[in-house]
Coordinates of C-alpha atoms in Angstrom, one line a residue:
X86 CA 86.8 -57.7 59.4
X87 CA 86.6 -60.2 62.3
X88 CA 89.4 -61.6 64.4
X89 CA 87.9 -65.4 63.7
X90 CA 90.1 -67.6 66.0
X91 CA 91.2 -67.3 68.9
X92 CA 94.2 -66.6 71.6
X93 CA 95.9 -69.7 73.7
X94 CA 93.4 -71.6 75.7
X95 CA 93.9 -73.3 78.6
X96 CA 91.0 -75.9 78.4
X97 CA 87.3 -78.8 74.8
X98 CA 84.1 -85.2 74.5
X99 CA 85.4 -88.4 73.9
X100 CA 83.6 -87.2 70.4
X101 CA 86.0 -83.9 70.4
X102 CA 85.9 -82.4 67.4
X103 CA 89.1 -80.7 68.1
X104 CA 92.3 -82.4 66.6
X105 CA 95.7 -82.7 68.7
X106 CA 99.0 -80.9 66.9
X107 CA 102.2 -81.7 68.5
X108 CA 103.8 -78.6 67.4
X109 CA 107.6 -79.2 69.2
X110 CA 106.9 -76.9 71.7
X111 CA 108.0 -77.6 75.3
X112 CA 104.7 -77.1 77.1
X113 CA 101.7 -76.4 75.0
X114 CA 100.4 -78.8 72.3
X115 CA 97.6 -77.0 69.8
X116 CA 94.2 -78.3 69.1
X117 CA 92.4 -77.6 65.7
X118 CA 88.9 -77.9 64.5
X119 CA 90.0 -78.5 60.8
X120 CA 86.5 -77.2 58.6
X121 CA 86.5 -74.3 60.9
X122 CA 90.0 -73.6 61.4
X123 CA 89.0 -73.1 65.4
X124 CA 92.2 -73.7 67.5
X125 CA 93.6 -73.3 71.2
X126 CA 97.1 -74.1 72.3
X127 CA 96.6 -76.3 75.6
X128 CA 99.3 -77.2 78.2
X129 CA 100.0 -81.0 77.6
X130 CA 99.1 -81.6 80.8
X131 CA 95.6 -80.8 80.2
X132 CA 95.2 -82.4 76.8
X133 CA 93.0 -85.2 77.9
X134 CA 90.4 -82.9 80.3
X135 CA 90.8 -80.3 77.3
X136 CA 89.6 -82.8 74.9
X137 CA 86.7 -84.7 77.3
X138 CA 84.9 -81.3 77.3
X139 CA 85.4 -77.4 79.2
X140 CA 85.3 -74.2 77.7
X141 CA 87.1 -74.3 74.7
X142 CA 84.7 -76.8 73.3
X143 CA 81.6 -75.3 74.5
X144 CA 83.3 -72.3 72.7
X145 CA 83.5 -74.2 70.2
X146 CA 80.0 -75.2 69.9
X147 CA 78.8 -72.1 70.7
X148 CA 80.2 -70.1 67.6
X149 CA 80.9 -72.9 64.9
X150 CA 78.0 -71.3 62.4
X151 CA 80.0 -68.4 62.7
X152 CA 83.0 -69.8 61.9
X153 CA 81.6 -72.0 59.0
X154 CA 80.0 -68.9 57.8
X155 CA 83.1 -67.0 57.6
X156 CA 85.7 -69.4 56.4
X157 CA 83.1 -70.1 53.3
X158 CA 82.8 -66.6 52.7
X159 CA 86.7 -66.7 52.8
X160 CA 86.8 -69.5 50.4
X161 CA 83.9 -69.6 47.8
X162 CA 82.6 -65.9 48.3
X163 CA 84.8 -63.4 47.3
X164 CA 84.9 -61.7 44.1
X165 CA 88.3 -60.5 42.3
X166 CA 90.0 -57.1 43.7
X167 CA 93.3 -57.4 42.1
X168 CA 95.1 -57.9 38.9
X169 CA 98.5 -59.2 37.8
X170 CA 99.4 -57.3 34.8
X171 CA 101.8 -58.4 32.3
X172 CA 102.6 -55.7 30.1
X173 CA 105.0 -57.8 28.7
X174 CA 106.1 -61.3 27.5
X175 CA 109.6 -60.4 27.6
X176 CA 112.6 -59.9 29.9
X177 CA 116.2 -59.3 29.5
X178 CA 116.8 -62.1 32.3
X179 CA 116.7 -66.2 31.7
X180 CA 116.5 -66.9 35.3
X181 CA 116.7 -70.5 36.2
X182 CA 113.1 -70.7 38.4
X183 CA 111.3 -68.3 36.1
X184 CA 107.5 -69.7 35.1
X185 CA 107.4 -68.0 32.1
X186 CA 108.4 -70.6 29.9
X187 CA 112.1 -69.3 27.7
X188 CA 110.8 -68.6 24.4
X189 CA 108.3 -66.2 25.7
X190 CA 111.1 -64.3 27.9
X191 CA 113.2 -64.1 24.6
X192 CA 110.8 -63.7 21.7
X193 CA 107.6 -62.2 22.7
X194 CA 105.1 -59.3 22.8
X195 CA 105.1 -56.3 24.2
X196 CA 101.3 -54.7 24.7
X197 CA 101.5 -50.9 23.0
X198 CA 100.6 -48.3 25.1
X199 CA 97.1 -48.0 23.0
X200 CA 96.0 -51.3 23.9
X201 CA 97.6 -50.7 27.6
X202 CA 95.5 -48.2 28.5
X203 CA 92.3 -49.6 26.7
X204 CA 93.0 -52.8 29.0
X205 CA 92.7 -50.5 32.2
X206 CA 89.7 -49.0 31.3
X207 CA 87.6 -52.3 30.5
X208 CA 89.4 -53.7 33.9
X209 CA 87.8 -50.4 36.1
X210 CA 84.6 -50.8 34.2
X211 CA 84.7 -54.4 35.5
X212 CA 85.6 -53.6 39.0
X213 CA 83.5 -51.3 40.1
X214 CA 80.6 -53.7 39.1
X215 CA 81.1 -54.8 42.7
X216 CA 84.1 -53.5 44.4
X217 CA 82.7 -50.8 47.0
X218 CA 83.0 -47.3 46.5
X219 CA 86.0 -45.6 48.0
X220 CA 87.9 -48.9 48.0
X221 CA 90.4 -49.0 44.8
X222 CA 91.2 -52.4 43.3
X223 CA 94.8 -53.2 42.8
X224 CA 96.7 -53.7 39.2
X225 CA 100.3 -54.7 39.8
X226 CA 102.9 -55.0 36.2
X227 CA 104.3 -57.7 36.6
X228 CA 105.9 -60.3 34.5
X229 CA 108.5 -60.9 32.5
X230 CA 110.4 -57.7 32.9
X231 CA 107.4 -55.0 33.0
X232 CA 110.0 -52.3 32.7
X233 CA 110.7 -53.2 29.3
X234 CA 107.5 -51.7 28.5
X235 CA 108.1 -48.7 30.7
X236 CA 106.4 -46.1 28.4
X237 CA 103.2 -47.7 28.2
X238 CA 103.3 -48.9 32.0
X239 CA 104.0 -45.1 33.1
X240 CA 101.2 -43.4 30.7
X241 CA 99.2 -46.1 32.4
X242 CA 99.5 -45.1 35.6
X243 CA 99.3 -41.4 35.0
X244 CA 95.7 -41.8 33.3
X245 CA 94.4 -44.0 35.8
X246 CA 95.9 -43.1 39.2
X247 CA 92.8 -42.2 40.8
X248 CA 90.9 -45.3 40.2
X249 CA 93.8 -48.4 40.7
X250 CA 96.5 -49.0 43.3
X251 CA 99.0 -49.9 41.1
X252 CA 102.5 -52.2 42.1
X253 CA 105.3 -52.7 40.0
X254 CA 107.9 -55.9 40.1
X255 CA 110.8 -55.7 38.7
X256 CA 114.0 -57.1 38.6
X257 CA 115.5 -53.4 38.9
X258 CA 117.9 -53.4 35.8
X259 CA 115.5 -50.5 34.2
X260 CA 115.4 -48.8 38.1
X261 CA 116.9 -45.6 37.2
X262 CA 116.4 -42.5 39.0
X263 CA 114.0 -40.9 36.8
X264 CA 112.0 -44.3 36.8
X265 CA 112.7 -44.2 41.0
X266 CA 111.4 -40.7 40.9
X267 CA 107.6 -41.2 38.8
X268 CA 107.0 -44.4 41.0
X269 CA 107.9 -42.9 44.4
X270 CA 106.2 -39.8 43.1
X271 CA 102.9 -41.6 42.3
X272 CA 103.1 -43.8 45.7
X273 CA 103.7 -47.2 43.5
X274 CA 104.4 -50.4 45.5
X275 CA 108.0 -51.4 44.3
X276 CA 108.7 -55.1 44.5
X277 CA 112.8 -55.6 43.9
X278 CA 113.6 -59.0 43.0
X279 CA 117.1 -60.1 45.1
X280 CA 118.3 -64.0 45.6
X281 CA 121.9 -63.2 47.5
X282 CA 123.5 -61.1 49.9
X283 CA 126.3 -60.6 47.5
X284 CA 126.5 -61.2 43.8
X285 CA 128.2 -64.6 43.7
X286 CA 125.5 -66.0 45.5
X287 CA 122.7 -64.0 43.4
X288 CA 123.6 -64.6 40.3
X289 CA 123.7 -68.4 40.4
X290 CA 120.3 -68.4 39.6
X291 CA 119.3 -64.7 38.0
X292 CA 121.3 -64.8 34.9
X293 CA 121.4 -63.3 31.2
X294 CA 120.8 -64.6 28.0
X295 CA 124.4 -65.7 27.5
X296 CA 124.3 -67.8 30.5
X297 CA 126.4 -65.5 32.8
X298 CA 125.5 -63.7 35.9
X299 CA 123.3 -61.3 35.3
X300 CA 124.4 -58.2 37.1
X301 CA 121.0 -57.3 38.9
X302 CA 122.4 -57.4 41.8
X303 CA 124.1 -54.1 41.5
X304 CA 120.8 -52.5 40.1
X305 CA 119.1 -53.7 43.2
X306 CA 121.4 -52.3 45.7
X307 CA 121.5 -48.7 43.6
X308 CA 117.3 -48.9 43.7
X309 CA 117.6 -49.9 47.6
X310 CA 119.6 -46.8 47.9
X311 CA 117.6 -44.9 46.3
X312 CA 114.2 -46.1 48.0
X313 CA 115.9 -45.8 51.5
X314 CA 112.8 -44.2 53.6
X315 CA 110.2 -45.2 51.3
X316 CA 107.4 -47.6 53.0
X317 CA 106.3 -48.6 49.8
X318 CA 108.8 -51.1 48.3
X319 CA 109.8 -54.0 49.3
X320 CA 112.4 -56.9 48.4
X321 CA 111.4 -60.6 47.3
X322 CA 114.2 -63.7 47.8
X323 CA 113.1 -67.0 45.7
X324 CA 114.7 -69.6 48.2
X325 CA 116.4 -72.5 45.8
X326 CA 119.5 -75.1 46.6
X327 CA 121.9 -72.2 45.8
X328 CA 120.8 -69.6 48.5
X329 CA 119.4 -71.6 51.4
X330 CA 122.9 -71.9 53.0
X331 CA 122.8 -67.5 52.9
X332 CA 119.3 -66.8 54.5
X333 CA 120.6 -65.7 57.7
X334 CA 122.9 -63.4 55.9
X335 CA 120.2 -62.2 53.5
X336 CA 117.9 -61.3 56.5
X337 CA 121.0 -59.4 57.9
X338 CA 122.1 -57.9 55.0
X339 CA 118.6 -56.4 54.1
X340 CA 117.9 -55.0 57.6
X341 CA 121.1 -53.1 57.7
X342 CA 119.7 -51.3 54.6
X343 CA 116.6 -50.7 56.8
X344 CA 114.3 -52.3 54.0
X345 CA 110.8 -52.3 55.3
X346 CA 109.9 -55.9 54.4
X347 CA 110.8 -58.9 52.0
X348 CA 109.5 -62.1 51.0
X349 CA 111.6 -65.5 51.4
X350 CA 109.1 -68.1 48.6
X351 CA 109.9 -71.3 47.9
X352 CA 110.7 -72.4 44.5
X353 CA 107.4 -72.7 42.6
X354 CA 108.1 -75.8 40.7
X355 CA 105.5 -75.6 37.3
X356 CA 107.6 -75.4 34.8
X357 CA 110.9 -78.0 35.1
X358 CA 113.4 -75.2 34.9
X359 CA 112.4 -74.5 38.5
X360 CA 112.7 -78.2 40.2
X361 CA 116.4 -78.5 39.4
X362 CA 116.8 -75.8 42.7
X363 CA 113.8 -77.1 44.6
X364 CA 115.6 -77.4 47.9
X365 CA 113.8 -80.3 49.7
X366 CA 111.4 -79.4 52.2
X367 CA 113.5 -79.8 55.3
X368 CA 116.2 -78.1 54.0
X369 CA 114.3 -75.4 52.9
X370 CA 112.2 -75.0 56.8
X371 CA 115.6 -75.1 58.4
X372 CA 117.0 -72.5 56.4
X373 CA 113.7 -70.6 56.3
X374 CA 113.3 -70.7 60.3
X375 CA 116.6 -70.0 61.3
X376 CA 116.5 -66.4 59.1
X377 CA 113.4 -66.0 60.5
X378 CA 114.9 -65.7 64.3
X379 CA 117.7 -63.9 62.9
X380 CA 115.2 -61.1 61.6
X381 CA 113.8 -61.4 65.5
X382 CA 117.3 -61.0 67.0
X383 CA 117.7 -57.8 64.7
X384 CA 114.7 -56.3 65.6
X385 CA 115.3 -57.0 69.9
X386 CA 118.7 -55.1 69.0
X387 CA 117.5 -51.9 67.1
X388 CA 113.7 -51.9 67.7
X389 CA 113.2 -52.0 63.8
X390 CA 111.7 -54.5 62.2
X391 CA 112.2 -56.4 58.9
X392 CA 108.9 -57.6 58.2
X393 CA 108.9 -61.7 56.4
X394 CA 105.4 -61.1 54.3
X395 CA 104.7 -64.0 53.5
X396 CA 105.6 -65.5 57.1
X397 CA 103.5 -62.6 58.5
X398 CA 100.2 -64.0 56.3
X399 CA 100.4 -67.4 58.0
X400 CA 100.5 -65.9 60.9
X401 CA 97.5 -63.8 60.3
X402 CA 95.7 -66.7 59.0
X403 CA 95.8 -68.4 62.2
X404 CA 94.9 -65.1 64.4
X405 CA 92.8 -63.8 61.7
X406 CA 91.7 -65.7 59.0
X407 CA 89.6 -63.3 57.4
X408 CA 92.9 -60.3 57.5
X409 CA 95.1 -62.1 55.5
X410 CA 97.3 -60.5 52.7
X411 CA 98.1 -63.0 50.6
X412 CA 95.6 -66.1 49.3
X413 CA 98.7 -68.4 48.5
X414 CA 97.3 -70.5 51.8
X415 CA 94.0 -71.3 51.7
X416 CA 92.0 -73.4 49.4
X417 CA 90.8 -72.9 46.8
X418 CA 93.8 -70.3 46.5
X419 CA 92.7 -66.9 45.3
X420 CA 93.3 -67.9 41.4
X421 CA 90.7 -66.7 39.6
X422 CA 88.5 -65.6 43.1
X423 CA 90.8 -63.0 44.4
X424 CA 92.8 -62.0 41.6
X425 CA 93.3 -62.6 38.2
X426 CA 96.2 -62.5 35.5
X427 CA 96.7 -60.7 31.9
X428 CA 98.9 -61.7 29.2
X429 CA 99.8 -58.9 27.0
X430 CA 97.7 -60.7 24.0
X431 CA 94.6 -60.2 26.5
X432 CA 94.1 -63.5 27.3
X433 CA 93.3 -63.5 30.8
X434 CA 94.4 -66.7 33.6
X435 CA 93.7 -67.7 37.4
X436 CA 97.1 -66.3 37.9
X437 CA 100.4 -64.9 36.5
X438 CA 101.4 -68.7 37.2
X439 CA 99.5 -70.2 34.3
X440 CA 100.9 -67.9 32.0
X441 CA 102.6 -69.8 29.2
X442 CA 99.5 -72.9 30.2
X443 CA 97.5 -72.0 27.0
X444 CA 94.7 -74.6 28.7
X445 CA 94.2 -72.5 31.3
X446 CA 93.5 -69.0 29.6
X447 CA 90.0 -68.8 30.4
X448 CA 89.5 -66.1 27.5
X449 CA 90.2 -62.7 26.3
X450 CA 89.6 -59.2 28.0
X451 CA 88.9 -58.0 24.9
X452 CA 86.2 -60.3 23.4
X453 CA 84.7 -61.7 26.3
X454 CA 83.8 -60.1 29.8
X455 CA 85.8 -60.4 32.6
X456 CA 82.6 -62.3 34.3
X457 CA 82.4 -65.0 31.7
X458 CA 86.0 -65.7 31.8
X459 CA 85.8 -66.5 35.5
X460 CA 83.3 -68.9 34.9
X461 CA 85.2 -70.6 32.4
X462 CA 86.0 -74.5 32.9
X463 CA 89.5 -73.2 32.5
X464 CA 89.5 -70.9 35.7
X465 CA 86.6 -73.4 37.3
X466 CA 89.3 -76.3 37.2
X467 CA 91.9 -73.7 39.4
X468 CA 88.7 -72.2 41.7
X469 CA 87.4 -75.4 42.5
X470 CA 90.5 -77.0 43.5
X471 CA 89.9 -77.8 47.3
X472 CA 91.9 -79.2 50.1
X473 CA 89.4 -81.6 50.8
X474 CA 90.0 -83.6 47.4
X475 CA 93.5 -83.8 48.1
X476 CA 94.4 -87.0 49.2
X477 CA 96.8 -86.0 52.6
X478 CA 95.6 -82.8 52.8
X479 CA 91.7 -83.7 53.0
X480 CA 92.7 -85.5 56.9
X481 CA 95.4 -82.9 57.9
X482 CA 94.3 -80.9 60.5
X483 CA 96.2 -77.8 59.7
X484 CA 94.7 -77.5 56.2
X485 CA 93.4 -74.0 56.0
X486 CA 96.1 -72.8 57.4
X487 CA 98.2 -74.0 54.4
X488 CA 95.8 -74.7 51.3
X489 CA 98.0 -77.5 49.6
X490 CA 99.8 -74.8 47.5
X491 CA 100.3 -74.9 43.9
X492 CA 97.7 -75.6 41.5
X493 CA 99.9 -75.2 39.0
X494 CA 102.8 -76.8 40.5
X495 CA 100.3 -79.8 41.7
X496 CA 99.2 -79.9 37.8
X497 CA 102.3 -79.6 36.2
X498 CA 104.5 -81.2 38.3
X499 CA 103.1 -84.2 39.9
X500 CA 100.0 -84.7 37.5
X501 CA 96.2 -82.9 38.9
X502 CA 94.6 -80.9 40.6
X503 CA 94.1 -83.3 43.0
X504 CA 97.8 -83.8 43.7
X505 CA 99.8 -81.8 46.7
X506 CA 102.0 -79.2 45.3
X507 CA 105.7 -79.2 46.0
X508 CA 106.7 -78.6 50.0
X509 CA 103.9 -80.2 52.2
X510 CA 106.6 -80.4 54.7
X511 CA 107.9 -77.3 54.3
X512 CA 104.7 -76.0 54.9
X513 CA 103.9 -78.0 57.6
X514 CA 106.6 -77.4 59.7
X515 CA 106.1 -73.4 59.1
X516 CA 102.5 -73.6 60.7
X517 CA 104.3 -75.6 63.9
X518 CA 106.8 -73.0 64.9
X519 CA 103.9 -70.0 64.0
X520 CA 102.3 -71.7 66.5
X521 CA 105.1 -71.8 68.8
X522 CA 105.6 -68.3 68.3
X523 CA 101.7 -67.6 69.7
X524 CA 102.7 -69.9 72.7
X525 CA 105.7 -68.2 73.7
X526 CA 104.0 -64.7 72.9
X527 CA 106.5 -63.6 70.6
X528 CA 103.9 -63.1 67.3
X529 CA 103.7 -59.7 67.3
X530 CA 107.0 -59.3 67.1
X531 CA 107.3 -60.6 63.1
X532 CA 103.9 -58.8 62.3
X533 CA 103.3 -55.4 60.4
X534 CA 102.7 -52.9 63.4
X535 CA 99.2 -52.1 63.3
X536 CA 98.0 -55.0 61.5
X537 CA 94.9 -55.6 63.2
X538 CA 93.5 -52.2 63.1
X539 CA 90.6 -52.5 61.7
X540 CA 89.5 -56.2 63.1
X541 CA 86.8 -57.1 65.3
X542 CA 87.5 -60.4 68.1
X543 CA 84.8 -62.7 67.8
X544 CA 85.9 -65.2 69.5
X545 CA 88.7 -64.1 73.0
X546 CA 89.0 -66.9 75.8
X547 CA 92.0 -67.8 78.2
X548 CA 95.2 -67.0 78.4
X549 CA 98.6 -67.9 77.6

């Protein structure tokens, strides 16, 4: 894996092929090549000699193959290593953001543990058609409530421990300790779902089917408890209008229970449900940025760090492109390349998103092969989606370090795949203070330790 881009700069024709990006920071200004995803942070001072030629361009020049070569590999040549598996249609939430439309949530299937475990083994077969050996593709229940189906889900991963790494999400109502003790037993990823430092502000949006707070917040502090000490868990936050003015505290409160790492997503606005707590995008970035410094503050006081995932993969994408975690921000996303979902009926989609789209099932794991269904026009209309064909996006220079996220959400919500999806702003504004962050040296600091073992520089010039 190859470090693909690139530490501060300090000096690239009057033909530059490097864009200017004002990214509100006192002293440097970055510069992008956008196909390539190439960038330097300059001094302003030096923009102009930067841009009418020097050693970053001829830097530039020198290794742009490379850099074409492995963002395409990035973005049309991978092959799936990852499922999202819904072992169930069902879930004893009603959550207003959820993108599984209601009357699955309430009335549907579950997948019996036969038909479970006969799913896994025509997944391996498919995998190991071209996943290397000694690297173990990932299967992570998911849903819905996957815990509903908690039999099945645990013979599941008994049977098949050696040949997946397996996740479970789960809103942590079914968390006892006997279910704590198989999944911290078998080294499962645990993903806890959590909206509020306290339950009045967590329940506005997770609720039950009579339309009263749900309680899950209780559940999720007893499963916290429980987990304390295990690296292998960690706690997603779905930021909407009735939790942005509680980030900082949600930060706060999750550190002091010395949880490893959390998410803080945006609203993913396919289904209508969702857009009623879309926060707008400003709202959302000031919210989002300020609990971000909060989680910095924490860790310059105690020297322990509360990881922001899904901050941590943008900022990878711009040192890294090739070491990212998460394929949310790049384009096409990784629907249907890097991962794939599975409805408990078999019908397989680009992702867990779709689910409850029936135009986008691209098929059935169980009368078609996994192959065929990922050349489906179904899963070719997610794949194919580029940033290029976006209108806005297609002249942004930043691009590939966002991806014009959500297919789905573009679909659904403002009419193709053509269309931007929900928070180009908030987006936008997210890259900027990464950026910053790189300037001011401070990016390691809200990075997994150790996260570029493992990398290769292929490109290392200047300084700061």
């Amino acid at each position: 894996m190859s470090v693909a881009a690139r530490t501060p700069v300090e000096g690239g024709s009057a033909r530059s092929p490097l864009s200017p990006v004002d990214i509100g920071h006192a002293t440097h200004v970055a510069v992008v090549e956008p196909d390539t995803a190439f960038w330097g942070l300059v001094r302003k001072d030096l923009l102009a000699e930067t841009l009418a030629g020097g050693q970053l361009l001829d830097t530039f020049h020198a290794n742009a193959d490379g850099f074409r070569q492995e963002m395409d590999l990035l973005r049309f040549g991978l092959k799936p290593s990852a499922v999202y598996f819904n072992p169930t249609e069902r879930c004893n939430l009603n959550c207003t953001y959820c993108y599984i439309p209601e009357r699955m949530r309430h009335d549907g299937k579950h997948m019996d543990r036969a038909t479970l475990l006969d799913a896994l083994d025509r997944l391996h077969r498919y995998f190991r058609g071209h996943m290397p050996e000694g690297r173990l593709p990932q299967v992570i229940f998911h849903g819905a409530e996957p815990l509903l189906n908690r039999d099945a889900v645990f013979a599941g991963i008994e049977a098949y421990a050696d040949r997946f790494r397996f996740g479970v999400q789960t809103n942590a109502t079914l968390l006892d300790d006997s279910a704590v003790k198989f999944l911290v037993g078998h080294g499962i990823g645990i993903g806890l779902s959590l909206d509020g430092p306290s339950p009045e502000v967590a329940d506005r949006t997770r609720r039950n089917w009579a339309g009263a707070g749900a309680g899950a917040y209780d559940h999720v502090i007893r499963a916290i408890e429980r987990l304390d000490g295990y690296p292998g868990y960690n706690v997603i936050c779905t930021m909407t209008t009735e939790n942005l003015a509680h980030l900082d505290e949600m930060v706060a409160f999750l550190h002091a229970r010395r949880v490893p790492a959390c998410m803080l997503n945006v609203t993913r606005c396919t289904l209508p449900g969702a857009r009623v707590v879309r926060g707008e995008d400003d709202a959302v970035a000031d919210a989002y940025l300020a609990a971000l410094e909060t989680t910095h503050r924490l860790y310059r006081e105690t020297g322990r760090k509360l990881v922001v995932a899904n901050f941590a993969n943008i900022l990878i994408a711009i040192l890294a492109p090739t070491a990212r975690r998460l394929m949310c921000d790049i384009s096409p996303c990784g629907g249907g390349r890097s991962f794939f979902a599975l409805a408990p009926d078999g019908d397989l989609y680009p992702c867990s998103e779709f689910i409850g789209l029936p135009a986008f099932s691209g098929g059935n794991l169980f009368r078609q092969p996994v192959a065929e269904v990922l050349d489906s026009p179904a899963f070719r209309l997610v794949s194919g989606r580029k940033v290029e064909d976006v209108e806005g996006c297609n002249t942004c220079a930043i691009r590939h370090f966002c991806g014009s996220p959500c297919p789905a959400e573009a679909h659904e919500m403002n009419g193709g795949m053509n269309q931007k999806g929900a928070f180009c702003r908030f987006y936008e504004r997210q890259v900027h203070y990464a950026l910053r962050l790189i300037a001011d040296g401070r990016h390691d600091d809200f990075l997994w330790d150790g996260w570029d073992e493992g990398t290769v520089p292929t490109c290392m010039i200047g300084g700061a």
